[in-house]
Short mmCIF file of C-alpha atoms in Angstrom, two decimals:
data_model
loop_
_atom_site.label_atom_id
_atom_site.label_comp_id
_atom_site.label_asym_id
_atom_site.label_seq_id
_atom_site.Cartn_x
_atom_site.Cartn_y
_atom_site.Cartn_z
CA UNK A 1 69.34 -32.27 -67.71
CA UNK A 2 66.45 -30.46 -66.05
CA UNK A 3 67.98 -26.98 -67.12
CA UNK A 4 68.21 -28.32 -70.75
CA UNK A 5 64.53 -29.52 -70.71
CA UNK A 6 63.39 -26.17 -69.43
CA UNK A 7 64.73 -24.48 -72.59
CA UNK A 8 62.03 -26.48 -74.48
CA UNK A 9 59.25 -26.28 -72.04
CA UNK A 10 59.79 -22.50 -71.77
CA UNK A 11 59.52 -22.07 -75.50
CA UNK A 12 55.74 -21.22 -75.11
CA UNK A 13 56.78 -18.04 -73.68
CA UNK A 14 58.77 -16.76 -76.71
CA UNK A 15 57.58 -14.05 -79.08
CA UNK A 16 55.98 -15.22 -82.25
CA UNK A 17 58.93 -14.57 -84.45
CA UNK A 18 61.20 -16.05 -82.00
CA UNK A 19 59.43 -19.38 -81.62
CA UNK A 20 59.13 -19.79 -85.44
CA UNK A 21 63.04 -19.24 -85.55
CA UNK A 22 63.52 -21.64 -82.84
CA UNK A 23 61.46 -24.48 -84.15
CA UNK A 24 62.96 -23.87 -87.55
CA UNK A 25 66.62 -24.24 -86.22
CA UNK A 26 65.67 -27.11 -84.04
CA UNK A 27 64.37 -28.94 -87.15
CA UNK A 28 67.50 -28.30 -88.87
CA UNK A 29 69.33 -29.91 -85.95
CA UNK A 30 66.87 -32.85 -85.98
CA UNK A 31 67.59 -33.45 -89.80
CA UNK A 32 71.29 -33.49 -89.10
CA UNK A 33 70.87 -36.04 -86.33
CA UNK A 34 68.79 -38.23 -88.46
CA UNK A 35 70.99 -38.01 -91.59
CA UNK A 36 73.23 -40.69 -90.18
CA UNK A 37 71.65 -43.81 -91.55
CA UNK A 38 73.83 -46.20 -89.70
CA UNK A 39 73.10 -44.52 -86.30
CA UNK A 40 70.37 -41.87 -86.47
CA UNK A 41 69.69 -39.83 -83.27
CA UNK A 42 66.10 -38.98 -82.24
CA UNK A 43 66.53 -36.68 -79.27
CA UNK A 44 65.78 -33.44 -81.32
CA UNK A 45 62.94 -35.19 -83.08
CA UNK A 46 61.45 -36.03 -79.61
CA UNK A 47 61.84 -32.47 -78.48
CA UNK A 48 60.17 -31.16 -81.63
CA UNK A 49 57.08 -33.27 -80.60
CA UNK A 50 57.28 -31.70 -77.16
CA UNK A 51 57.46 -28.23 -78.35
CA UNK A 52 54.54 -28.78 -80.59
CA UNK A 53 52.52 -29.81 -77.57
CA UNK A 54 53.80 -26.76 -75.41
CA UNK A 55 52.97 -24.26 -78.20
CA UNK A 56 49.70 -25.56 -79.60
CA UNK A 57 47.64 -23.10 -77.24
CA UNK A 58 49.06 -20.13 -79.01
CA UNK A 59 46.94 -17.91 -81.24
CA UNK A 60 46.07 -19.81 -84.27
CA UNK A 61 47.76 -17.55 -86.84
CA UNK A 62 50.81 -17.81 -84.78
CA UNK A 63 50.49 -21.59 -84.65
CA UNK A 64 49.96 -21.84 -88.49
CA UNK A 65 53.30 -20.24 -88.95
CA UNK A 66 54.84 -22.84 -86.55
CA UNK A 67 53.07 -25.72 -88.35
CA UNK A 68 54.15 -24.50 -91.70
CA UNK A 69 57.76 -25.48 -90.43
CA UNK A 70 56.74 -28.61 -88.53
CA UNK A 71 54.44 -30.02 -91.13
CA UNK A 72 57.31 -29.92 -93.74
CA UNK A 73 59.62 -31.56 -91.33
CA UNK A 74 57.19 -34.30 -90.37
CA UNK A 75 56.59 -34.92 -93.98
CA UNK A 76 60.30 -35.33 -94.57
CA UNK A 77 60.96 -37.62 -91.72
CA UNK A 78 58.05 -39.69 -92.46
CA UNK A 79 59.90 -40.70 -95.57
CA UNK A 80 63.09 -41.78 -93.56
CA UNK A 81 64.78 -45.06 -94.88
CA UNK A 82 64.77 -46.18 -91.16
CA UNK A 83 61.07 -47.55 -91.04
CA UNK A 84 61.01 -47.13 -87.21
CA UNK A 85 61.75 -43.54 -87.46
CA UNK A 86 59.35 -42.93 -90.11
CA UNK A 87 56.70 -44.57 -88.24
CA UNK A 88 57.50 -42.64 -85.09
CA UNK A 89 57.05 -39.39 -87.34
CA UNK A 90 53.56 -40.53 -88.54
CA UNK A 91 52.49 -41.50 -85.14
CA UNK A 92 53.66 -38.25 -83.75
CA UNK A 93 51.60 -36.54 -86.26
CA UNK A 94 48.52 -38.62 -85.26
CA UNK A 95 49.03 -37.60 -81.56
CA UNK A 96 49.40 -34.00 -82.35
CA UNK A 97 46.33 -34.20 -84.68
CA UNK A 98 44.19 -35.72 -82.04
CA UNK A 99 45.16 -32.97 -79.55
CA UNK A 100 44.69 -30.17 -82.22
CA UNK A 101 41.22 -31.53 -82.92
CA UNK A 102 40.15 -31.31 -79.47
CA UNK A 103 40.38 -27.48 -79.86
CA UNK A 104 37.58 -27.45 -82.55
CA UNK A 105 37.56 -24.93 -85.32
CA UNK A 106 36.32 -21.45 -85.73
CA UNK A 107 33.74 -20.61 -88.26
CA UNK A 108 35.39 -19.45 -91.58
CA UNK A 109 38.75 -20.89 -90.63
CA UNK A 110 40.50 -23.83 -92.09
CA UNK A 111 43.28 -24.63 -89.78
CA UNK A 112 42.50 -28.33 -89.74
CA UNK A 113 42.89 -28.51 -93.35
CA UNK A 114 46.45 -27.15 -93.02
CA UNK A 115 47.28 -29.25 -89.88
CA UNK A 116 46.27 -32.50 -91.68
CA UNK A 117 48.03 -31.75 -95.06
CA UNK A 118 51.26 -33.72 -94.12
CA UNK A 119 49.26 -36.94 -94.10
CA UNK A 120 48.33 -36.11 -97.68
CA UNK A 121 51.82 -35.19 -98.70
CA UNK A 122 53.04 -38.36 -97.14
CA UNK A 123 50.43 -40.60 -98.75
CA UNK A 124 51.33 -39.26 -102.11
CA UNK A 125 55.02 -40.13 -101.97
CA UNK A 126 54.97 -43.10 -99.49
CA UNK A 127 56.49 -46.18 -100.94
CA UNK A 128 56.38 -48.26 -97.65
CA UNK A 129 53.31 -50.50 -97.17
CA UNK A 130 53.63 -50.07 -93.44
CA UNK A 131 53.70 -46.30 -93.73
CA UNK A 132 50.55 -46.26 -95.90
CA UNK A 133 48.43 -48.64 -93.51
CA UNK A 134 49.69 -46.45 -90.68
CA UNK A 135 48.42 -43.41 -92.19
CA UNK A 136 45.09 -44.85 -92.83
CA UNK A 137 45.05 -46.19 -89.33
CA UNK A 138 45.70 -42.68 -88.03
CA UNK A 139 42.74 -41.24 -89.94
CA UNK A 140 40.54 -44.15 -88.89
CA UNK A 141 41.47 -43.38 -85.22
CA UNK A 142 40.58 -39.78 -85.84
CA UNK A 143 37.26 -40.44 -87.31
CA UNK A 144 36.20 -42.97 -84.49
CA UNK A 145 37.33 -40.62 -81.79
CA UNK A 146 37.04 -37.01 -83.06
CA UNK A 147 34.46 -37.07 -86.01
CA UNK A 148 32.26 -34.41 -84.26
CA UNK A 149 35.20 -32.07 -84.03
CA UNK A 150 36.40 -32.39 -87.63
CA UNK A 151 35.43 -29.49 -89.88
CA UNK A 152 37.88 -28.51 -92.72
CA UNK A 153 39.89 -31.55 -91.87
CA UNK A 154 37.49 -33.67 -93.97
CA UNK A 155 39.12 -32.35 -97.21
CA UNK A 156 42.58 -33.66 -96.49
CA UNK A 157 41.21 -36.92 -95.19
CA UNK A 158 39.19 -37.56 -98.41
CA UNK A 159 42.32 -36.61 -100.41
CA UNK A 160 44.32 -39.17 -98.50
CA UNK A 161 41.49 -41.73 -99.17
CA UNK A 162 41.46 -40.84 -102.94
CA UNK A 163 45.24 -41.52 -103.08
CA UNK A 164 44.86 -44.87 -101.37
CA UNK A 165 42.14 -45.84 -104.06
CA UNK A 166 44.86 -46.25 -106.74
CA UNK A 167 47.06 -48.49 -104.66
CA UNK A 168 47.64 -51.80 -106.09
CA UNK A 169 47.80 -53.38 -102.67
CA UNK A 170 44.33 -54.40 -101.64
CA UNK A 171 44.98 -53.99 -98.03
CA UNK A 172 45.60 -50.19 -98.51
CA UNK A 173 42.99 -49.66 -101.13
CA UNK A 174 40.39 -51.75 -99.19
CA UNK A 175 41.16 -50.08 -95.85
CA UNK A 176 40.86 -46.66 -97.50
CA UNK A 177 37.53 -47.44 -99.10
CA UNK A 178 36.09 -48.99 -95.88
CA UNK A 179 36.85 -45.68 -94.00
CA UNK A 180 35.36 -43.57 -96.79
CA UNK A 181 32.15 -45.53 -97.02
CA UNK A 182 31.84 -45.44 -93.38
CA UNK A 183 32.26 -41.67 -93.28
CA UNK A 184 29.71 -41.21 -95.88
CA UNK A 185 27.23 -43.51 -94.20
CA UNK A 186 27.64 -42.78 -90.55
CA UNK A 187 28.37 -39.03 -90.74
CA UNK A 188 26.47 -37.44 -93.61
CA UNK A 189 25.41 -34.47 -91.64
CA UNK A 190 29.17 -33.66 -90.67
CA UNK A 191 30.33 -33.61 -94.27
CA UNK A 192 27.61 -31.61 -95.87
CA UNK A 193 30.16 -28.95 -96.86
CA UNK A 194 32.54 -31.58 -98.26
CA UNK A 195 30.30 -34.02 -100.25
CA UNK A 196 31.91 -32.94 -103.38
CA UNK A 197 35.14 -34.18 -101.89
CA UNK A 198 33.49 -37.30 -100.86
CA UNK A 199 31.98 -37.88 -104.25
CA UNK A 200 35.52 -37.37 -106.05
CA UNK A 201 36.94 -39.82 -103.46
CA UNK A 202 34.26 -42.51 -104.36
CA UNK A 203 34.72 -41.76 -107.99
CA UNK A 204 38.54 -42.50 -107.66
CA UNK A 205 37.57 -45.94 -106.23
CA UNK A 206 35.22 -46.46 -108.99
CA UNK A 207 37.75 -45.59 -111.68
CA UNK A 208 40.63 -47.72 -110.08
CA UNK A 209 41.53 -50.66 -112.41
CA UNK A 210 43.01 -53.02 -109.66
CA UNK A 211 40.28 -54.08 -107.44
CA UNK A 212 36.99 -54.98 -109.29
CA UNK A 213 34.98 -55.46 -106.14
CA UNK A 214 35.89 -52.09 -104.71
CA UNK A 215 34.66 -50.56 -107.93
CA UNK A 216 31.40 -52.13 -107.67
CA UNK A 217 31.07 -51.15 -104.02
CA UNK A 218 32.18 -47.60 -104.76
CA UNK A 219 29.29 -47.33 -107.46
CA UNK A 220 26.77 -48.38 -104.78
CA UNK A 221 28.17 -45.75 -102.36
CA UNK A 222 27.95 -43.02 -105.03
CA UNK A 223 24.27 -43.77 -105.62
CA UNK A 224 23.61 -43.35 -101.94
CA UNK A 225 25.81 -40.02 -101.93
CA UNK A 226 23.94 -38.74 -104.95
CA UNK A 227 20.67 -39.25 -103.22
CA UNK A 228 22.06 -37.33 -100.16
CA UNK A 229 23.05 -34.51 -102.38
CA UNK A 230 19.49 -34.63 -104.00
CA UNK A 231 17.91 -34.41 -100.56
CA UNK A 232 20.31 -31.61 -99.43
CA UNK A 233 19.38 -29.68 -102.66
CA UNK A 234 15.71 -30.09 -102.15
CA UNK A 235 15.94 -29.06 -98.53
CA UNK A 236 17.94 -25.76 -99.54
CA UNK A 237 15.29 -25.03 -102.13
CA UNK A 238 12.46 -25.48 -99.50
CA UNK A 239 14.26 -23.27 -97.05
CA UNK A 240 14.54 -20.61 -99.70
CA UNK A 241 11.00 -20.87 -100.61
CA UNK A 242 10.00 -20.64 -96.89
CA UNK A 243 11.98 -17.49 -96.44
CA UNK A 244 10.46 -15.97 -99.49
CA UNK A 245 7.01 -16.68 -98.20
CA UNK A 246 8.00 -15.20 -94.73
CA UNK A 247 9.05 -11.97 -96.53
CA UNK A 248 5.93 -11.85 -98.69
CA UNK A 249 3.64 -12.30 -95.59
CA UNK A 250 5.60 -9.51 -93.74
CA UNK A 251 5.14 -7.34 -96.82
#
């Protein structure tokens, strides 16, 4: 058993092309194990989560290739008819995302956006109330624990919350709006680059026809956000004027 486990723990030593192939074939085995609705097996699914942890320290471009395979896999398994397996897949995404967000994000890169994309894909196709609530719970946990580390990840987060806006179930739409409003109010400095995404998200709540109270609250939030945008624009103009003045003085 120890020798078998060593196969997976040693995967971090594989060359880039080899690890991508290894992950792809392991996902194929896991899909086969999970295809038996009467008695699905989760051994390979569990090992995929372990391999993701082992290989996360790789160079980001290599990790992006690995995650292209894993992200699609987790999106598929998150729709599994066995709710416990689907929830395991989503919770595994949460754990991996929390670990990935610890690494921060380099300037001019958007790996977080790609890493969190499976949450968007799952939210778009999920039919289970439990899965939708779990996805929102995962994002809420990320914001509470890793808000200062989130960069390009804000974009897929707002995309998930926009999708929740149209849900007919108040528990889903209400939870999504609560998180969106909290991000806008508590973390305006962190989402400066993604204020248009935030505005589109709130607009989705304003336009949804199912929950009148949420529409009214979204309108108030949009007013606050527009004021924040105006202050940001004024500050940018002021900075540009200061720079021009500095150039003129030096001239």
